[in-house]
Coordinates of N, CA, C and O in Angstrom, one line a residue:
X577 N -45.4 66.4 56.1 CA -44.5 66.7 55.0 C -45.3 67.3 53.8 O -46.4 66.8 53.5
X578 N -44.7 68.2 53.1 CA -45.4 68.8 52.0 C -45.2 67.9 50.8 O -44.2 67.3 50.6
X579 N -46.2 67.9 50.1 CA -46.2 67.1 48.9 C -45.7 67.9 47.7 O -46.2 69.0 47.5
X580 N -44.8 67.4 47.0 CA -44.3 68.1 45.8 C -45.1 67.6 44.6 O -45.2 66.4 44.3
X581 N -45.6 68.7 43.9 CA -46.3 68.3 42.7 C -45.6 68.9 41.5 O -44.7 69.7 41.6
X582 N -45.9 68.4 40.3 CA -45.3 68.8 39.1 C -45.6 70.3 38.8 O -44.7 71.0 38.4
X583 N -46.7 70.8 39.2 CA -47.1 72.2 39.0 C -46.2 73.1 39.8 O -45.7 74.1 39.4
X584 N -45.9 72.7 41.1 CA -45.1 73.5 42.0 C -43.7 73.5 41.5 O -42.9 74.5 41.5
X585 N -43.2 72.3 41.0 CA -41.8 72.2 40.5 C -41.6 73.0 39.3 O -40.6 73.7 39.2
X586 N -42.6 73.0 38.4 CA -42.5 73.8 37.1 C -42.5 75.3 37.4 O -41.8 76.1 36.8
X587 N -43.4 75.7 38.4 CA -43.5 77.1 38.7 C -42.2 77.6 39.3 O -41.7 78.7 39.0
X588 N -41.6 76.8 40.2 CA -40.3 77.2 40.8 C -39.2 77.3 39.8 O -38.4 78.2 39.8
X589 N -39.2 76.3 38.9 CA -38.2 76.2 37.9 C -38.3 77.4 36.9 O -37.3 78.1 36.5
X590 N -39.6 77.8 36.6 CA -39.8 78.9 35.7 C -39.4 80.3 36.3 O -38.9 81.2 35.7
X591 N -39.7 80.4 37.6 CA -39.4 81.6 38.4 C -37.9 81.8 38.5 O -37.3 82.9 38.3
X592 N -37.2 80.7 38.7 CA -35.7 80.7 38.8 C -35.1 81.0 37.4 O -34.2 81.8 37.3
X593 N -35.6 80.4 36.4 CA -35.1 80.7 35.0 C -35.4 82.1 34.6 O -34.5 82.8 34.0
X594 N -36.6 82.7 35.0 CA -36.9 84.1 34.7 C -36.0 85.0 35.4 O -35.5 86.0 34.8
X595 N -35.7 84.7 36.7 CA -34.9 85.6 37.5 C -33.4 85.6 36.9 O -32.8 86.6 36.8
X596 N -32.9 84.4 36.5 CA -31.6 84.3 36.0 C -31.5 85.0 34.6 O -30.5 85.7 34.3
X597 N -32.5 84.9 33.8 CA -32.6 85.6 32.5 C -32.6 87.1 32.7 O -31.9 87.8 32.0
X598 N -33.4 87.5 33.6 CA -33.5 89.0 33.9 C -32.2 89.5 34.4 O -31.7 90.6 33.9
X599 N -31.5 88.8 35.3 CA -30.2 89.3 35.8 C -29.2 89.3 34.7 O -28.4 90.2 34.6
X600 N -29.2 88.3 33.8 CA -28.3 88.2 32.7 C -28.5 89.4 31.7 O -27.5 90.0 31.3
X601 N -29.7 89.7 31.4 CA -30.0 90.8 30.5 C -29.6 92.1 31.1 O -29.0 92.9 30.5
X602 N -29.9 92.3 32.4 CA -29.5 93.5 33.1 C -27.9 93.7 33.1 O -27.4 94.7 32.9
X603 N -27.2 92.6 33.4 CA -25.8 92.6 33.4 C -25.3 93.0 32.0 O -24.3 93.8 31.8
X604 N -25.8 92.4 30.9 CA -25.4 92.7 29.6 C -25.7 94.1 29.2 O -24.8 94.8 28.6
X605 N -26.8 94.6 29.6 CA -27.2 96.0 29.3 C -26.2 97.0 30.0 O -25.7 97.9 29.4
X606 N -26.0 96.7 31.3 CA -25.1 97.6 32.0 C -23.6 97.5 31.5 O -23.0 98.5 31.4
X607 N -23.2 96.3 31.1 CA -21.9 96.2 30.5 C -21.7 97.0 29.2 O -20.8 97.8 29.1
X608 N -22.7 96.9 28.3 CA -22.7 97.7 27.1 C -22.7 99.2 27.4 O -22.0 100.0 26.8
X609 N -23.6 99.6 28.3 CA -23.8 101.0 28.6 C -22.5 101.6 29.2 O -22.0 102.6 28.7
X610 N -21.9 100.9 30.2 CA -20.7 101.4 30.8 C -19.5 101.3 29.9 O -18.6 102.2 29.9
X611 N -19.4 100.3 29.1 CA -18.2 100.2 28.3 C -18.2 101.2 27.2 O -17.2 101.8 26.8
X612 N -19.4 101.6 26.7 CA -19.5 102.6 25.7 C -19.3 104.0 26.3 O -18.5 104.8 25.8
X613 N -20.0 104.3 27.4 CA -19.9 105.7 28.0 C -18.7 105.9 28.8 O -18.3 107.1 28.9
X614 N -18.1 105.0 29.3 CA -16.8 105.2 30.1 C -15.7 105.7 29.2 O -15.0 106.6 29.5
X615 N -15.7 105.1 28.0 CA -14.7 105.5 27.0 C -14.9 106.9 26.6 O -14.0 107.8 26.5
X616 N -16.2 107.3 26.3 CA -16.5 108.6 25.9 C -16.3 109.6 27.0 O -15.9 110.7 26.8
X617 N -16.6 109.2 28.2 CA -16.4 110.1 29.4 C -15.0 110.4 29.6 O -14.6 111.5 29.9
X618 N -14.1 109.4 29.4 CA -12.7 109.6 29.6 C -12.2 110.6 28.6 O -11.4 111.5 28.9
X619 N -12.7 110.4 27.3 CA -12.3 111.4 26.3 C -12.8 112.8 26.6 O -12.0 113.8 26.4
X620 N -14.0 112.9 27.1 CA -14.5 114.2 27.4 C -13.8 114.9 28.6 O -13.4 116.0 28.6
X621 N -13.4 114.1 29.6 CA -12.7 114.6 30.7 C -11.3 115.0 30.3 O -10.8 116.1 30.7
X622 N -10.7 114.2 29.4 CA -9.3 114.6 28.9 C -9.4 115.9 28.1 O -8.6 116.8 28.2
X623 N -10.5 116.0 27.3 CA -10.6 117.3 26.5 C -10.8 118.5 27.4 O -10.2 119.5 27.2
X624 N -11.7 118.4 28.4 CA -11.9 119.5 29.3 C -10.6 119.8 30.1 O -10.3 121.0 30.2
X625 N -9.9 118.8 30.5 CA -8.6 119.1 31.2 C -7.6 119.8 30.3 O -6.9 120.7 30.7
X626 N -7.5 119.3 29.1 CA -6.6 119.9 28.1 C -7.0 121.4 27.8 O -6.1 122.3 27.8
X627 N -8.3 121.6 27.6 CA -8.7 123.0 27.3 C -8.5 123.9 28.5 O -8.0 125.1 28.3
X628 N -8.8 123.4 29.7 CA -8.5 124.2 30.9 C -7.1 124.6 31.1 O -6.7 125.7 31.4
X629 N -6.2 123.6 30.9 CA -4.8 123.8 31.0 C -4.3 124.8 30.0 O -3.5 125.6 30.3
X630 N -4.8 124.6 28.7 CA -4.4 125.6 27.7 C -4.8 127.0 28.0 O -4.1 127.9 27.8
X631 N -6.1 127.2 28.5 CA -6.5 128.5 28.8 C -5.7 129.1 30.0 O -5.4 130.3 30.0
X632 N -5.4 128.2 31.0 CA -4.7 128.7 32.1 C -3.3 129.1 31.6 O -2.8 130.2 32.1
X633 N -2.6 128.3 30.8 CA -1.3 128.7 30.3 C -1.4 130.0 29.5 O -0.5 130.8 29.6
X634 N -2.4 130.2 28.7 CA -2.6 131.4 27.9 C -2.7 132.6 28.8 O -2.1 133.7 28.6
X635 N -3.5 132.5 29.9 CA -3.7 133.6 30.8 C -2.4 133.9 31.6 O -2.0 135.0 31.9
X636 N -1.7 132.8 32.0 CA -0.4 133.1 32.6 C 0.6 133.7 31.7 O 1.4 134.6 32.1
X637 N 0.6 133.4 30.4 CA 1.5 134.0 29.5 C 1.1 135.5 29.3 O 1.9 136.4 29.2
X638 N -0.2 135.8 29.4 CA -0.7 137.2 29.3 C -0.2 138.0 30.5 O 0.3 139.1 30.3
X639 N -0.2 137.4 31.7 CA 0.3 138.1 32.9 C 1.8 138.3 32.7 O 2.3 139.4 33.0
X640 N 2.5 137.3 32.3 CA 4.0 137.4 32.1 C 4.3 138.5 31.1 O 5.2 139.3 31.3
X641 N 3.6 138.5 29.9 CA 3.9 139.5 28.9 C 3.6 140.9 29.4 O 4.3 141.8 29.1
X642 N 2.5 141.0 30.2 CA 2.1 142.3 30.8 C 3.2 142.8 31.8 O 3.6 144.0 31.7
X643 N 3.7 141.9 32.6 CA 4.8 142.3 33.5 C 6.0 142.7 32.8 O 6.7 143.7 33.2
X644 N 6.4 142.0 31.7 CA 7.6 142.4 31.0 C 7.3 143.8 30.3 O 8.2 144.6 30.3
X645 N 6.1 144.0 29.7 CA 5.8 145.2 29.1 C 5.8 146.4 30.1 O 6.4 147.4 29.7
X646 N 5.3 146.2 31.3 CA 5.4 147.2 32.3 C 6.8 147.5 32.7 O 7.2 148.7 32.8
X647 N 7.6 146.5 32.9 CA 9.0 146.7 33.3 C 9.8 147.4 32.2 O 10.7 148.2 32.6
X648 N 9.5 147.2 31.0 CA 10.3 147.8 29.9 C 9.7 149.1 29.4 O 10.2 149.7 28.5
X649 N 8.6 149.6 30.1 CA 8.0 150.9 29.7 C 8.8 152.0 30.3 O 8.8 152.2 31.5
X650 N 9.4 152.8 29.5 CA 10.3 153.9 30.0 C 9.5 155.0 30.7 O 10.1 155.6 31.6
X651 N 8.3 155.2 30.3 CA 7.5 156.2 31.0 C 7.2 155.8 32.4 O 7.1 156.6 33.3
X652 N 7.0 154.5 32.7 CA 6.7 154.0 34.0 C 7.9 154.0 34.9 O 7.8 153.9 36.1
X653 N 9.1 154.2 34.3 CA 10.3 154.2 35.1 C 10.3 155.3 36.2 O 10.7 155.1 37.3
X654 N 9.7 156.5 35.8 CA 9.6 157.6 36.7 C 8.7 157.2 37.9 O 9.1 157.6 39.1
X655 N 7.7 156.5 37.7 CA 6.8 156.0 38.8 C 7.6 155.0 39.7 O 7.6 155.2 40.9
X656 N 8.3 154.1 39.1 CA 9.1 153.1 39.9 C 10.2 153.7 40.7 O 10.5 153.3 41.8
X657 N 10.8 154.8 40.2 CA 11.9 155.5 40.8 C 11.4 156.4 41.9 O 12.2 156.9 42.7
X658 N 10.1 156.7 41.9 CA 9.5 157.6 42.9 C 9.7 159.1 42.5 O 9.5 160.0 43.3
X659 N 10.3 159.4 41.3 CA 10.5 160.7 40.9 C 9.2 161.4 40.5 O 8.2 160.8 40.6
X660 N 9.3 162.6 40.1 CA 8.0 163.3 39.7 C 7.4 162.6 38.5 O 8.0 162.3 37.6
X661 N 6.1 162.4 38.7 CA 5.4 161.7 37.6 C 4.0 162.2 37.6 O 3.4 162.7 38.6
X662 N 3.3 162.1 36.4 CA 1.9 162.5 36.2 C 1.1 161.3 36.4 O 1.2 160.3 35.7
X663 N 0.2 161.3 37.4 CA -0.6 160.1 37.8 C -1.5 159.7 36.6 O -1.7 158.5 36.3
X664 N -2.1 160.7 35.9 CA -2.9 160.3 34.7 C -2.1 159.7 33.6 O -2.6 158.7 33.0
X665 N -0.9 160.2 33.4 CA -0.1 159.6 32.4 C 0.3 158.1 32.8 O 0.4 157.2 32.0
X666 N 0.6 157.9 34.1 CA 1.0 156.6 34.6 C -0.2 155.6 34.4 O 0.0 154.5 34.0
X667 N -1.4 156.1 34.7 CA -2.6 155.2 34.5 C -2.8 154.9 33.1 O -3.1 153.7 32.7
X668 N -2.5 155.8 32.2 CA -2.7 155.6 30.8 C -1.6 154.6 30.3 O -1.9 153.7 29.5
X669 N -0.4 154.8 30.7 CA 0.7 153.8 30.3 C 0.5 152.4 30.9 O 0.7 151.5 30.2
X670 N -0.1 152.4 32.1 CA -0.4 151.1 32.7 C -1.5 150.4 31.9 O -1.4 149.2 31.6
X671 N -2.5 151.1 31.5 CA -3.6 150.6 30.7 C -3.0 150.1 29.4 O -3.4 149.0 28.9
X672 N -2.1 150.9 28.8 CA -1.5 150.5 27.5 C -0.7 149.2 27.6 O -0.7 148.3 26.8
X673 N 0.1 149.2 28.7 CA 1.1 148.0 28.9 C 0.4 146.7 29.2 O 0.8 145.7 28.8
X674 N -0.7 146.8 30.0 CA -1.3 145.6 30.4 C -2.5 145.1 29.5 O -2.8 143.9 29.5
X675 N -3.2 146.0 28.9 CA -4.3 145.7 28.0 C -5.3 144.7 28.6 O -5.5 143.6 28.2
X676 N -5.8 145.1 29.7 CA -6.7 144.3 30.5 C -7.9 143.8 29.7 O -8.5 142.7 29.9
X677 N -8.3 144.5 28.7 CA -9.5 144.2 27.9 C -9.2 143.6 26.6 O -10.0 143.5 25.7
X678 N -8.0 143.0 26.4 CA -7.6 142.4 25.2 C -8.3 141.0 25.2 O -8.7 140.4 26.2
X679 N -8.4 140.4 24.0 CA -8.9 139.1 23.8 C -8.2 138.0 24.6 O -8.7 137.0 25.0
X680 N -6.9 138.2 24.7 CA -6.0 137.2 25.4 C -6.4 137.1 26.9 O -6.1 136.1 27.6
X681 N -7.0 138.2 27.4 CA -7.4 138.2 28.9 C -8.8 137.8 29.1 O -9.2 137.7 30.3
X682 N -9.6 137.5 28.1 CA -11.0 137.2 28.3 C -11.2 135.7 28.5 O -10.6 134.9 27.8
X683 N -12.2 135.4 29.4 CA -12.7 134.1 29.5 C -14.0 134.0 28.8 O -14.9 134.7 29.1
X684 N -14.0 133.1 27.8 CA -15.2 132.9 26.9 C -15.7 134.3 26.3 O -16.8 134.5 26.2
X685 N -14.7 135.1 26.1 CA -14.9 136.4 25.4 C -15.9 137.3 26.2 O -16.6 138.2 25.6
X686 N -16.1 137.1 27.5 CA -17.0 137.9 28.3 C -16.4 138.5 29.5 O -16.7 139.6 29.8
X687 N -15.7 137.7 30.3 CA -15.2 138.1 31.6 C -13.7 138.1 31.5 O -13.0 137.2 31.1
X688 N -13.1 139.2 32.0 CA -11.6 139.3 32.0 C -11.0 138.4 33.1 O -11.6 138.3 34.2
X689 N -9.9 137.8 32.8 CA -9.2 136.9 33.8 C -8.6 137.8 34.8 O -8.7 137.6 36.0
X690 N -7.8 138.8 34.3 CA -7.2 139.8 35.2 C -8.1 141.0 35.2 O -8.4 141.6 34.1
X691 N -8.6 141.4 36.4 CA -9.5 142.6 36.4 C -8.8 143.8 36.9 O -9.3 144.9 36.6
X692 N -7.8 143.7 37.7 CA -7.1 144.8 38.2 C -5.6 144.6 38.3 O -5.1 143.5 38.5
X693 N -4.8 145.7 38.1 CA -3.4 145.6 38.1 C -2.9 146.7 39.1 O -3.3 147.9 39.0
X694 N -2.1 146.3 40.1 CA -1.6 147.3 41.0 C -0.1 147.4 40.9 O 0.6 146.3 40.8
X695 N 0.4 148.6 40.9 CA 1.9 148.8 40.9 C 2.3 149.5 42.1 O 1.6 150.4 42.6
X696 N 3.4 149.1 42.7 CA 3.9 149.8 43.9 C 5.3 150.2 43.6 O 6.1 149.5 43.0
X697 N 5.7 151.4 44.1 CA 7.0 151.9 44.0 C 7.7 151.9 45.4 O 7.0 151.5 46.3
X698 N 8.9 152.4 45.5 CA 9.5 152.4 46.8 C 8.8 153.2 47.9 O 8.9 153.0 49.0
X699 N 8.0 154.2 47.4 CA 7.3 155.0 48.4 C 5.9 154.4 48.7 O 5.1 155.1 49.3
X700 N 5.7 153.2 48.3 CA 4.4 152.5 48.5 C 3.2 153.3 47.9 O 2.1 153.2 48.4
X701 N 3.4 154.0 46.8 CA 2.4 154.6 46.1 C 1.8 153.7 45.1 O 2.6 152.9 44.4
X702 N 0.5 153.7 44.9 CA -0.1 152.7 44.0 C -0.8 153.4 42.8 O -1.4 154.4 43.0
X703 N -0.6 152.8 41.7 CA -1.3 153.1 40.5 C -2.1 151.9 40.2 O -1.6 150.8 40.3
X704 N -3.3 152.0 39.8 CA -4.1 150.8 39.4 C -4.9 151.0 38.2 O -5.3 152.1 37.9
X705 N -5.1 150.0 37.5 CA -6.0 150.0 36.3 C -7.2 149.2 36.7 O -7.1 148.0 36.9
X706 N -8.3 149.8 36.8 CA -9.6 149.2 37.2 C -10.3 148.6 35.9 O -10.2 149.1 34.8
X707 N -11.1 147.6 36.2 CA -11.9 147.0 35.1 C -13.0 148.0 34.7 O -13.6 148.6 35.5
X708 N -13.1 148.1 33.4 CA -14.2 149.0 32.9 C -15.5 148.3 33.0 O -15.6 147.1 33.0
X709 N -16.6 149.1 33.1 CA -17.9 148.5 33.2 C -18.2 147.9 31.8 O -18.0 148.5 30.8
X710 N -18.8 146.6 31.8 CA -19.1 145.9 30.6 C -20.4 146.4 30.0 O -21.3 146.8 30.6

C-alpha cells in the first residue's frame, strides 16, 4: 500500500484547485467574450441583411421603372408592332428608356446591376442595349 504524505496531499489539492480556477477563469472569459460579440454580430448581420434587401428592392424598382418607360415609349411602339423602324433610333430610345448607366443601376457606384436589355417583337427581332466599357 502506498503511503499518503502531507506533501502529496497538498500537491494534489493545489493541482485540483489550480485546474478548477483555470477552468472558471476560462469560462468567465468565454462568457464575456461571446455575450458581448454575439449581440454585436447579430446587429451586424441584421444591418447587412437590411442593406442587401434595400439594394435589391432598389434594383427591382429600377427594372420595373425601365419596363414601364419602355412600354410607354411611343417611338418603340413601331418596333413592338413590327412595322418599319430605324434600328439606330430604336437602340437610342432603348438606351434612353432604360438608362443602364444611371446611379440607380450601379452596385457600389462601380458595376451595373443590369448590364443588357433585350427587346423582342412579334417577328422575334431583337434590339439590345449593351454595357459600355468602363
